[in-house]
Tab-separated table of C-alpha atoms (C1' of nucleotides) in Angstrom:
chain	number	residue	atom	x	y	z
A	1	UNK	CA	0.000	0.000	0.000
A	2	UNK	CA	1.939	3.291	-1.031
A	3	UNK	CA	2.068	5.528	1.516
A	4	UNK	CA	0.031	8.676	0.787
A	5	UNK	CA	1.247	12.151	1.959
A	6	UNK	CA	-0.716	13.437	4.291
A	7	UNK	CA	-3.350	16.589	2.736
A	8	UNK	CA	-1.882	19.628	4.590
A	9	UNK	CA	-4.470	20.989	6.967
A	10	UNK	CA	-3.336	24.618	7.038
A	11	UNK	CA	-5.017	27.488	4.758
A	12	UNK	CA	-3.070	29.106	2.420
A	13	UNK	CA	-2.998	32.588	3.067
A	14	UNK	CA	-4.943	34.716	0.538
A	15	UNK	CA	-5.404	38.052	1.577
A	16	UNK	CA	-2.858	40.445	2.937
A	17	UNK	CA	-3.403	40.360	6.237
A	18	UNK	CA	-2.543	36.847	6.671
A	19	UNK	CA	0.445	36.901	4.404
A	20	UNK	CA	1.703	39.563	7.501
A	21	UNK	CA	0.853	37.095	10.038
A	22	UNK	CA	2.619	34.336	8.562
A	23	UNK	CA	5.913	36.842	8.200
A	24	UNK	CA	5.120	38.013	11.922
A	25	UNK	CA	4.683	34.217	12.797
A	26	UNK	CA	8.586	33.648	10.932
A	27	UNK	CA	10.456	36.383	12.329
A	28	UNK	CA	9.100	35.721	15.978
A	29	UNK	CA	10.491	32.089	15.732
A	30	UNK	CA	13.765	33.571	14.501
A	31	UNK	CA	14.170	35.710	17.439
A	32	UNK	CA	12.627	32.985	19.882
A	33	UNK	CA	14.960	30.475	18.622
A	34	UNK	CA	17.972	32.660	18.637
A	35	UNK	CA	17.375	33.905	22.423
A	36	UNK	CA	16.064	30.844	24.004
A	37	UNK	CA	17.540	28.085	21.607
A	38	UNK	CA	15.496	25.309	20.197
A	39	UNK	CA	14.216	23.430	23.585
A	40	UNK	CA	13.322	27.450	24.608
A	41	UNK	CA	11.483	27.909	21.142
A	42	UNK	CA	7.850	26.659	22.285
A	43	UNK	CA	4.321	27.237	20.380
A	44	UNK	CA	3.134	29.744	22.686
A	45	UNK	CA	6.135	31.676	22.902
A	46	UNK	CA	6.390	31.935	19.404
A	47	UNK	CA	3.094	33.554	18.957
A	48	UNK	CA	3.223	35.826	21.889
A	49	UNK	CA	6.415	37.153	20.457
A	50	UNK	CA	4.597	37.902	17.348
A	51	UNK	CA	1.347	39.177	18.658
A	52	UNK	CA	-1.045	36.387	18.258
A	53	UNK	CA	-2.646	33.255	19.735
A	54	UNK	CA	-1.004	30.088	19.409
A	55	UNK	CA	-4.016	28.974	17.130
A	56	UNK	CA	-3.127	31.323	14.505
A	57	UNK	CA	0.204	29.231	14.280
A	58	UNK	CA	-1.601	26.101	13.427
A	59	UNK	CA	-3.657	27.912	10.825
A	60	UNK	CA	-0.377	28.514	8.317
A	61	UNK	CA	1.635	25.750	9.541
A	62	UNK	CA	1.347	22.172	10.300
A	63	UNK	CA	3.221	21.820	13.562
A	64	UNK	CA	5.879	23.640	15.159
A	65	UNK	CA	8.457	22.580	12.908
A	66	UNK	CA	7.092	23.576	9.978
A	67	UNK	CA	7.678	27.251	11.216
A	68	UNK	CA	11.197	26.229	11.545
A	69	UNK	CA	11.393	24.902	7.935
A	70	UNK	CA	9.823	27.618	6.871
A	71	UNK	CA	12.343	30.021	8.625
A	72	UNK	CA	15.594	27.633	6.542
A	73	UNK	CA	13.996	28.244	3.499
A	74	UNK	CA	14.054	32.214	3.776
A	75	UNK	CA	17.432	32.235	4.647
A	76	UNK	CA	18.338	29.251	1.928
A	77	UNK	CA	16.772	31.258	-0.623
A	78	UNK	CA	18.883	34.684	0.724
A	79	UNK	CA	22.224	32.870	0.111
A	80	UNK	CA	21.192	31.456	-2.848
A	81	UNK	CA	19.977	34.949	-4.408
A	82	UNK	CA	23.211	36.321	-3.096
A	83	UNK	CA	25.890	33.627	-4.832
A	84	UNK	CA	23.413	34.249	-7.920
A	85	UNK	CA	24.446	37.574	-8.084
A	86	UNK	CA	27.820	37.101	-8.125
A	87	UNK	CA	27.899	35.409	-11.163
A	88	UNK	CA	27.575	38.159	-13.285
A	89	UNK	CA	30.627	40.252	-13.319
A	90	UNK	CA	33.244	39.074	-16.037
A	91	UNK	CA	36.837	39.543	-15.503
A	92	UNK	CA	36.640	40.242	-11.639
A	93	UNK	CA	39.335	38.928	-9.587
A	94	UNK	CA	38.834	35.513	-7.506
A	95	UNK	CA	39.336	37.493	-4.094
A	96	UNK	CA	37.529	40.639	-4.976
A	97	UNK	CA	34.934	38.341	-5.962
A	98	UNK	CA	35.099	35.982	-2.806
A	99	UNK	CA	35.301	39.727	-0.709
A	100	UNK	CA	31.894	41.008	-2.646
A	101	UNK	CA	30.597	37.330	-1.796
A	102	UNK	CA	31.560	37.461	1.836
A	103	UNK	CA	30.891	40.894	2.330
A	104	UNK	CA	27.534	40.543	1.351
A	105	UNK	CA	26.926	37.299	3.301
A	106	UNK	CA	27.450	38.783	5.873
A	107	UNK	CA	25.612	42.064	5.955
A	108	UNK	CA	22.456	39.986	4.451
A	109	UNK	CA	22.552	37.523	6.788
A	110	UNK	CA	19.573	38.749	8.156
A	111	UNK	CA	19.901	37.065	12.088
A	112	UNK	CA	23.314	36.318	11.466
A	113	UNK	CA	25.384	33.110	12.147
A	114	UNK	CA	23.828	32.535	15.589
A	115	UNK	CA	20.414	31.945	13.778
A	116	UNK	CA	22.251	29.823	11.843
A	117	UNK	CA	23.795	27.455	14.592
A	118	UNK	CA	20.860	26.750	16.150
A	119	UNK	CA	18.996	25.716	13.051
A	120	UNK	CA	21.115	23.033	12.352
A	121	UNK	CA	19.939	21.913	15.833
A	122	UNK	CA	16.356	21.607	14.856
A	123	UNK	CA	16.170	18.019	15.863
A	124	UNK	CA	13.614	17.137	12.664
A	125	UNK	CA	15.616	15.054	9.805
A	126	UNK	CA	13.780	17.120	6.872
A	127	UNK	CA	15.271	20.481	8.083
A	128	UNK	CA	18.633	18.911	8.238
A	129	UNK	CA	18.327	17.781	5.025
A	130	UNK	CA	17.671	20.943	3.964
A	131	UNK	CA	20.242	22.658	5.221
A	132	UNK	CA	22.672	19.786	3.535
A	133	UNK	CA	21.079	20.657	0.423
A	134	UNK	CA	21.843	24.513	0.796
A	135	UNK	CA	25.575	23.700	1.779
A	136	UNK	CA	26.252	21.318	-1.367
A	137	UNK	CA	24.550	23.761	-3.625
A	138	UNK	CA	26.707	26.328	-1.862
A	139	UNK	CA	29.728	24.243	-2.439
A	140	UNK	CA	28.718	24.521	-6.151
A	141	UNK	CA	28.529	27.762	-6.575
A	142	UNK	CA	32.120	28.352	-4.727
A	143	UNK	CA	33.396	25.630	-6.981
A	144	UNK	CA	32.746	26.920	-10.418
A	145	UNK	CA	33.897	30.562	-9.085
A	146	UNK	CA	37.418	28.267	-8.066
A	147	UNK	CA	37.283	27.090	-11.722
A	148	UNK	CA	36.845	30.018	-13.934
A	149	UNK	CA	40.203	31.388	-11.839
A	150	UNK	CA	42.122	28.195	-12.059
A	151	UNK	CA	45.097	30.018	-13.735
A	152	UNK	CA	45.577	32.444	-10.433
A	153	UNK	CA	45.481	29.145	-8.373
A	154	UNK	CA	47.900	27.265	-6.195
A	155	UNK	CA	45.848	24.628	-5.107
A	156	UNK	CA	45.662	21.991	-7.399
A	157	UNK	CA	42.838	19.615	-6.387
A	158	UNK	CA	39.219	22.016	-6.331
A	159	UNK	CA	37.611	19.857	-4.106
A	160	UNK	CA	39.756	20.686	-1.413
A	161	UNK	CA	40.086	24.327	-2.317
A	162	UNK	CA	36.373	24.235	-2.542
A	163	UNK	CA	36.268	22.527	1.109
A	164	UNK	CA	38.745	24.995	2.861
A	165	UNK	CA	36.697	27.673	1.214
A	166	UNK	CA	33.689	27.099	2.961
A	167	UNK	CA	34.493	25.661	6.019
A	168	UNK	CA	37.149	28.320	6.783
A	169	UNK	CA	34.606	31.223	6.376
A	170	UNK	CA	31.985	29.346	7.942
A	171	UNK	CA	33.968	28.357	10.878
A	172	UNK	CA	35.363	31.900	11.504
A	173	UNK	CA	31.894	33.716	10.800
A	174	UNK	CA	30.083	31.100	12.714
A	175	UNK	CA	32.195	32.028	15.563
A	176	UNK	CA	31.989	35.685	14.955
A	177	UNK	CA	31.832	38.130	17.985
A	178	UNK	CA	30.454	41.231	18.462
A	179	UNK	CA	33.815	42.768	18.253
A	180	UNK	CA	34.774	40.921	15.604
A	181	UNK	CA	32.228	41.252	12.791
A	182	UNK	CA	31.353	42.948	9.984
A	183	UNK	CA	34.563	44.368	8.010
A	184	UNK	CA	37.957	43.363	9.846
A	185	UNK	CA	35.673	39.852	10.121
A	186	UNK	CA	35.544	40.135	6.113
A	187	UNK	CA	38.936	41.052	6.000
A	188	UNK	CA	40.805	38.745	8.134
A	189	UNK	CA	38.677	35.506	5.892
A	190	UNK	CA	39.465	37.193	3.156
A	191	UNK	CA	43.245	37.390	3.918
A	192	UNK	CA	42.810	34.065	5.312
A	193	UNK	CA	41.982	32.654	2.474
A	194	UNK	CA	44.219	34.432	-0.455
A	195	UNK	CA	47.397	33.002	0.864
A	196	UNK	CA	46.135	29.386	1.124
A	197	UNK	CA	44.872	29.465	-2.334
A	198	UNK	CA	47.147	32.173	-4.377
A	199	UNK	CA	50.777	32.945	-3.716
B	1	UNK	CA	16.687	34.230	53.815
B	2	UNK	CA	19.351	33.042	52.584
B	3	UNK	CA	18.801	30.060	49.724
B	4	UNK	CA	20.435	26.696	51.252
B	5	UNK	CA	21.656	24.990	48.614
B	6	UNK	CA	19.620	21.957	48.846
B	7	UNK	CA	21.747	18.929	49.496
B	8	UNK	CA	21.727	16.276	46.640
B	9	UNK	CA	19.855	13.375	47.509
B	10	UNK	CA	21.607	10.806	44.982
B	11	UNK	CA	24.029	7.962	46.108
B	12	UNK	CA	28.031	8.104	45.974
B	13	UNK	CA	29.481	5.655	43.658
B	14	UNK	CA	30.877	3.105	46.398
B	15	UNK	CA	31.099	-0.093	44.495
B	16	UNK	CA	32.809	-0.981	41.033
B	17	UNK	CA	29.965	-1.978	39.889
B	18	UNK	CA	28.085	1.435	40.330
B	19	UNK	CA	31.279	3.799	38.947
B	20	UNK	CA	31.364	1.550	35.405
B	21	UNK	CA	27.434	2.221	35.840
B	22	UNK	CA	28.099	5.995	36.239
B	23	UNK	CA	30.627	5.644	33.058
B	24	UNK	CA	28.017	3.796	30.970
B	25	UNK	CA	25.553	6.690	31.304
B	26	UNK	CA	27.596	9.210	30.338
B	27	UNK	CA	28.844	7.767	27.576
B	28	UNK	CA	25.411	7.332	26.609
B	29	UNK	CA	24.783	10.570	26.628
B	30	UNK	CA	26.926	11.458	24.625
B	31	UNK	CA	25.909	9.727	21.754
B	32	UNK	CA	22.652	10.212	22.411
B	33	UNK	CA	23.345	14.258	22.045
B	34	UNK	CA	25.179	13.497	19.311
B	35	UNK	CA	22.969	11.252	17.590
B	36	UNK	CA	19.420	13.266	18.598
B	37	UNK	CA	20.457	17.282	20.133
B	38	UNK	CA	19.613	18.344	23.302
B	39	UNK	CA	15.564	18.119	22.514
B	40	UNK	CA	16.215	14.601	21.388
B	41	UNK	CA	18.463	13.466	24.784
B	42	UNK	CA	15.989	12.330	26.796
B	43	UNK	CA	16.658	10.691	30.125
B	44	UNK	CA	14.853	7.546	29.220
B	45	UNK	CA	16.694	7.498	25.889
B	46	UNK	CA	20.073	8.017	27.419
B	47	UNK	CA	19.386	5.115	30.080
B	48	UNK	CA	18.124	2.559	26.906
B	49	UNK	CA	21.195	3.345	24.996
B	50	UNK	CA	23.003	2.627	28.260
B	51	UNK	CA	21.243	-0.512	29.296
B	52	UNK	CA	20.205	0.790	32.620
B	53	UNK	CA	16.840	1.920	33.979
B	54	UNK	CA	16.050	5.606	34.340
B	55	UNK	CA	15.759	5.028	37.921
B	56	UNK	CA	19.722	4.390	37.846
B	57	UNK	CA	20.292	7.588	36.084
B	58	UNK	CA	18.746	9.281	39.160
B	59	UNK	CA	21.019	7.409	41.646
B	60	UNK	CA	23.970	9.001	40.559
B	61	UNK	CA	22.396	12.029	39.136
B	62	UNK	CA	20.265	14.818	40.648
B	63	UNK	CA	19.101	15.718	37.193
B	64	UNK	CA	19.154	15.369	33.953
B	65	UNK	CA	21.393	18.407	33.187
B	66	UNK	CA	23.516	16.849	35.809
B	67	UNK	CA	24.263	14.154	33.535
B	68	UNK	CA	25.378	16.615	30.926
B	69	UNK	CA	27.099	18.476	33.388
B	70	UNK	CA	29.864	15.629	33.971
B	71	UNK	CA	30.376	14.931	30.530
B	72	UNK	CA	31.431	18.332	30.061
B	73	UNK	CA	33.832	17.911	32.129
B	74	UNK	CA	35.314	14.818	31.212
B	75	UNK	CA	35.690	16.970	27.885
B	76	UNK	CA	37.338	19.680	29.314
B	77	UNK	CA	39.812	17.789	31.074
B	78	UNK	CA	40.406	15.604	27.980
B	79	UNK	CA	41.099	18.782	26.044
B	80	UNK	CA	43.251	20.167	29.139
B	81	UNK	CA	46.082	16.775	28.743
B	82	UNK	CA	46.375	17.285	25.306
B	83	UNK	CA	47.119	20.423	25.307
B	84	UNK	CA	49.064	20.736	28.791
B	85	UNK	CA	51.396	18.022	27.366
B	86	UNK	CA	52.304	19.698	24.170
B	87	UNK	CA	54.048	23.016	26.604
B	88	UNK	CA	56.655	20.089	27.376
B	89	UNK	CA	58.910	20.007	23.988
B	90	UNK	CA	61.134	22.808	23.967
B	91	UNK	CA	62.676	24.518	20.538
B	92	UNK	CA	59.780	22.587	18.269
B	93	UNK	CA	58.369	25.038	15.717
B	94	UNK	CA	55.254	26.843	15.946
B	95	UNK	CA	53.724	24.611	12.850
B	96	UNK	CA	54.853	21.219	14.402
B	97	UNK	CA	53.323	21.989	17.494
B	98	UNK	CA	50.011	22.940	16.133
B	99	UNK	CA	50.200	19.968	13.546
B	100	UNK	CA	51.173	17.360	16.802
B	101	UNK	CA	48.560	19.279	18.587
B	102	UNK	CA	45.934	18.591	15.740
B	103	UNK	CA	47.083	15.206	15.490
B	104	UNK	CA	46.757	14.110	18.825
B	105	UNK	CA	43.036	16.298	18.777
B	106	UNK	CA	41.628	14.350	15.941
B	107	UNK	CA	43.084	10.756	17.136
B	108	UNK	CA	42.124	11.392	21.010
B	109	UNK	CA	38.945	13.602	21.060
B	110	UNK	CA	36.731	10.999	21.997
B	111	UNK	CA	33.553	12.837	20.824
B	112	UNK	CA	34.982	14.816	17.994
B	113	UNK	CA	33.676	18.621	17.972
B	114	UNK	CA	30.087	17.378	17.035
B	115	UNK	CA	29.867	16.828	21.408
B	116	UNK	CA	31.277	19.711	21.276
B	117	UNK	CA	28.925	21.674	19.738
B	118	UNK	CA	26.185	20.569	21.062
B	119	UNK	CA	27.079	20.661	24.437
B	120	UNK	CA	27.429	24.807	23.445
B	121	UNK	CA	23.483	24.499	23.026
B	122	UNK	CA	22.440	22.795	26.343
B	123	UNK	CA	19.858	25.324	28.139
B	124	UNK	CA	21.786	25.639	31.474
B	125	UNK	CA	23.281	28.725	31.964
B	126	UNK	CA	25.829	26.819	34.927
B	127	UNK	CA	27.230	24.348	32.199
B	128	UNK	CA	27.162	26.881	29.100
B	129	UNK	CA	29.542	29.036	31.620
B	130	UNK	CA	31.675	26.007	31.896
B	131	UNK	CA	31.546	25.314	28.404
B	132	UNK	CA	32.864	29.045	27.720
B	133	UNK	CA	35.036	28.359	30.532
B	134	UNK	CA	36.828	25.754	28.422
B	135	UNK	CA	36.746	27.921	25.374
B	136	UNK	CA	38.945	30.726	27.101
B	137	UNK	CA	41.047	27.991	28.664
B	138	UNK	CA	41.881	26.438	24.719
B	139	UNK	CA	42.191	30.366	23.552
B	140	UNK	CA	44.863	30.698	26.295
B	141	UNK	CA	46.805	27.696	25.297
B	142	UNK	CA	46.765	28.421	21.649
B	143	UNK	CA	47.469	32.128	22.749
B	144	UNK	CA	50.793	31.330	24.710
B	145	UNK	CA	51.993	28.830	22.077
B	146	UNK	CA	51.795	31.812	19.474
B	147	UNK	CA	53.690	34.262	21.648
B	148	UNK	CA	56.034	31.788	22.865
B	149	UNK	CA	57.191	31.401	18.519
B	150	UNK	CA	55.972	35.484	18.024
B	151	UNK	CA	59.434	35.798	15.964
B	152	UNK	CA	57.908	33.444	13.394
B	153	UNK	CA	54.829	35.296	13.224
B	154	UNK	CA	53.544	37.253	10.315
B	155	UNK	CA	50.798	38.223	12.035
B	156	UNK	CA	50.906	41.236	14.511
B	157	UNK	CA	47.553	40.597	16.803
B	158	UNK	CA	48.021	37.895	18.842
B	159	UNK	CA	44.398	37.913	19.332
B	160	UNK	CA	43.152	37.672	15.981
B	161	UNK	CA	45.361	35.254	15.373
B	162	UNK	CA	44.502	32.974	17.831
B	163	UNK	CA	41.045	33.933	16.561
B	164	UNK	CA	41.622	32.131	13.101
B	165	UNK	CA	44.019	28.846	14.445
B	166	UNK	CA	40.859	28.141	16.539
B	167	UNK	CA	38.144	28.580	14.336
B	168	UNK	CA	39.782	27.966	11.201
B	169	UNK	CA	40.458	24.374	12.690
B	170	UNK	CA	37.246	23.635	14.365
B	171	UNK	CA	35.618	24.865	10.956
B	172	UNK	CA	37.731	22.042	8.619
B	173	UNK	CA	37.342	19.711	11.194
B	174	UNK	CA	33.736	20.066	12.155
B	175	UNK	CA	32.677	20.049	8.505
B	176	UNK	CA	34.949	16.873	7.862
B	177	UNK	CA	33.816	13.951	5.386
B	178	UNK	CA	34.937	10.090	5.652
B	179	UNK	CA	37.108	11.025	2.556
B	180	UNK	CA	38.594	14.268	4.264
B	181	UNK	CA	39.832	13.249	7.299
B	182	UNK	CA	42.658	11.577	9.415
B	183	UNK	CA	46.187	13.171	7.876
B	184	UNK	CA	44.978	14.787	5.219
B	185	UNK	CA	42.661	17.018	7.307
B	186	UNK	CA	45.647	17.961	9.507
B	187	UNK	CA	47.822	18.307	6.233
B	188	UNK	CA	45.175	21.077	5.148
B	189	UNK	CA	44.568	23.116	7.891
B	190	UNK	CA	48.571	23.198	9.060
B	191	UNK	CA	48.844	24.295	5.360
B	192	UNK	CA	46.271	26.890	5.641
B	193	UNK	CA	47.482	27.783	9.253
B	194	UNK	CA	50.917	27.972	7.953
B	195	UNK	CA	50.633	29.912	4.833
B	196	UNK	CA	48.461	32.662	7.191
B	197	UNK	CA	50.504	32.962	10.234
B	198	UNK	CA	54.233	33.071	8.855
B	199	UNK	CA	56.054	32.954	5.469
C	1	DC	C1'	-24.920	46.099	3.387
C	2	DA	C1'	-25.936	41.056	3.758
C	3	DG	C1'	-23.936	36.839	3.503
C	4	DA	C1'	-19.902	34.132	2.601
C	5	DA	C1'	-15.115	33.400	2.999
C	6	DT	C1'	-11.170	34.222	5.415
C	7	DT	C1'	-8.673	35.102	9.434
C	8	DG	C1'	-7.979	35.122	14.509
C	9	DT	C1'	-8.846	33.338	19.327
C	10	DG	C1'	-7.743	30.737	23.577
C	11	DA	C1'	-9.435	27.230	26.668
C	12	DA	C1'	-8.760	22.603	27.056
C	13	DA	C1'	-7.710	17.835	25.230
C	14	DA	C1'	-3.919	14.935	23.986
C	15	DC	C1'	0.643	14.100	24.481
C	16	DT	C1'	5.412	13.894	26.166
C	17	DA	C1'	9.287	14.002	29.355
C	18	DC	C1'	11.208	14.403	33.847
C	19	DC	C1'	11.597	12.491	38.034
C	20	DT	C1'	9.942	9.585	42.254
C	21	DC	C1'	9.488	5.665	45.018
C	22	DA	C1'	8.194	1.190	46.507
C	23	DT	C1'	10.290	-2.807	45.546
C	24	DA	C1'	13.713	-6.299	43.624
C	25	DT	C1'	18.311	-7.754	42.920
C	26	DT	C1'	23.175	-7.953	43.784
C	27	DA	C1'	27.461	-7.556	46.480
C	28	DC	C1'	29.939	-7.248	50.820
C	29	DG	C1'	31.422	-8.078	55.746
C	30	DG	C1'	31.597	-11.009	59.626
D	1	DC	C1'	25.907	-18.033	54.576
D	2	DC	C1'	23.092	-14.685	56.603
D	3	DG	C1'	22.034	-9.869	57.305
D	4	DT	C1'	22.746	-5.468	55.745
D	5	DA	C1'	24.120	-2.005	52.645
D	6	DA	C1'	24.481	-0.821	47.967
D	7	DT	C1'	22.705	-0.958	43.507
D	8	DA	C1'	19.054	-1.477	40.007
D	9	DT	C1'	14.247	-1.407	38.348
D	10	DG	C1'	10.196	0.690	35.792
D	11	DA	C1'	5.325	1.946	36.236
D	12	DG	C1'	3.201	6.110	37.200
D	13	DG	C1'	2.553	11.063	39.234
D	14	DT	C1'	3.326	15.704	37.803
D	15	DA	C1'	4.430	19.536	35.101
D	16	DG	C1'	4.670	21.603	30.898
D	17	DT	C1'	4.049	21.604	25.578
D	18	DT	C1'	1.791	20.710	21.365
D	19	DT	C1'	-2.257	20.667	18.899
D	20	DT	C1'	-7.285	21.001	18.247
D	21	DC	C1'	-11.704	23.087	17.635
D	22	DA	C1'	-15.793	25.623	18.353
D	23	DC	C1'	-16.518	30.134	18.009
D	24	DA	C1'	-15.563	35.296	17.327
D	25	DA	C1'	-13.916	38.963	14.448
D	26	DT	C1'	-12.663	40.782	10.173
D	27	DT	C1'	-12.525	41.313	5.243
D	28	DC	C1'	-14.265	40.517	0.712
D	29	DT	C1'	-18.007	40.205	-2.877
D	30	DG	C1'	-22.024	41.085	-5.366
DNA sequence: CAGAATTGTGAAAACTACCTCATATTACGG
DNA sequence: CCGTAATATGAGGTAGTTTTCACAATTCTG
């Protein structure tokens, strides 16, 4: 007997008002999540951050976790419409383009990297996935930026580069503190990261 | 009035028997938090994965936090030999210290960085203050292994530098696959370590 | 502006996890 | 070996969270 997927419950929302609510609903699990961490994050909480009763929750969403997936794929979709972007320029540089990248990232990065951390926390297997997804399509991107300024590189093997990329600027912004963020943050991956791969 | 701190009510380890039992559990929970998060560590799953009863958790353990609360520092003191013993060689160079110290890190951790991690997001503001605790404790050693070789150094700020050896590493080897690991994840990041703090 | 559709409410039902405790089992000392 | 202390058990009380649902309020439509 195939397994059917379950009809979704929720309403869609179709006027404006409830489009709002469900963006109110979003940003209060954000900020929940981000001060009280996951086990913090409950229902109620949620929605009296945002201004309404629990039940509106359940009327966009199908449990609590669906805000949370909800939540990964705004911020999935930010990265990806930033790396998009930086396709476009011809004949730029491989660090002023991993700079604009960075730079970027990190200003867009709407709740930062401590939003970040505790998503991949969300103990539900189809976020994590998720967020797998967004890193190897993120690893993509980086790659073919890597190729197209193979000449300027040291590094032979791209996977590694690729690798060391990532998890370099990941692990330092990740870890970023209030004193060190923003520019000298930038600056510091950025220098980082030019004499691994050039020189 | 002053608050008493209430005496705990659970049993001393007296026999062998109930010090392995003590070991079992927190082991236990350690994969557990590994394998599920926090939200996911229940007591009764902890105590199945040990092959106890829950009961036995709470004869050795006020609470469940408690439990958490010794594996941290197991950790920390794990984390403390490694890195006490590598003050001992004198005249090695900065880079064969950090790659002996990676070595022995990767081989000895017994958790890896995932524990790690997610010890960092365990809602108890006494055992996230040890787990910072630690943190400043690593910086320091890191810290006093840089100034100890600052002739070598390219880099001025001793504090941004100990910045990226930290983070740099934890990123590359939080992130690591079953391909990139062992040697050739220490290879990288003393290469990437190197190439930023001297030549 | 009436009626329908959509959106919002919050008390309470259903559920889950922590922790207790009466009791059973095992180990030790004399 | 027997009595006593130590160790182990696990069903269930309690507290707190998720989710539902009957109903209220608002917005849209003709």
């Amino acid at each position: 007997m195939p397994r059917r997927s379950a009809k979704s419950l929720t309403r869609q929302a179709k006027q404006a008002r409830a489009k709002t609510t469900v963006n109110v609903i979003v940003d209060a699990a954000a900020q929940v999540l981000i001060r009280e961490g996951y086990a913090g994050a409950t229902t109620n909480r949620i929605a009296e951050r945002a201004g309404v009763s629990v039940g509106s929750v359940y009327q966009y969403f199908d449990d609590k976790d669906a805000v949370f997936a909800r939540l990964i794929d705004r911020e999935i979709e930010a990265v990806v419409s930033i790396f998009s972007a930086g396709t476009g320029i011809p004949e730029e540089s491989l660090m002023s383009a991993l700079r604009r990248l960075l730079t970027v990232a990190v200003e867009t990065w709407s709740y930062g990297p401590q939003l970040y951390r505790q998503l991949e926390h969300v103990p539900d297997d189809a976020l994590r996935r998720r967020v797998t997804e967004a890193k190897t399509l993120l690893a993509g991107f980086i790659r073919s930026l890597l190729e197209t300024h193979r000449a300027e590189l040291r590094v032979r093997d791209l996977d590694v580069a690729t690798f060391v990329v990532i998890n370099a600027s990941t692990g330092l912004s990740t870890n970023a503190t209030t004193e060190m963020y923003g520019e000298p943050l930038v600056e510091t991956t950025v220098e980082l990261l030019e004499r691994y791969l050039i020189a």
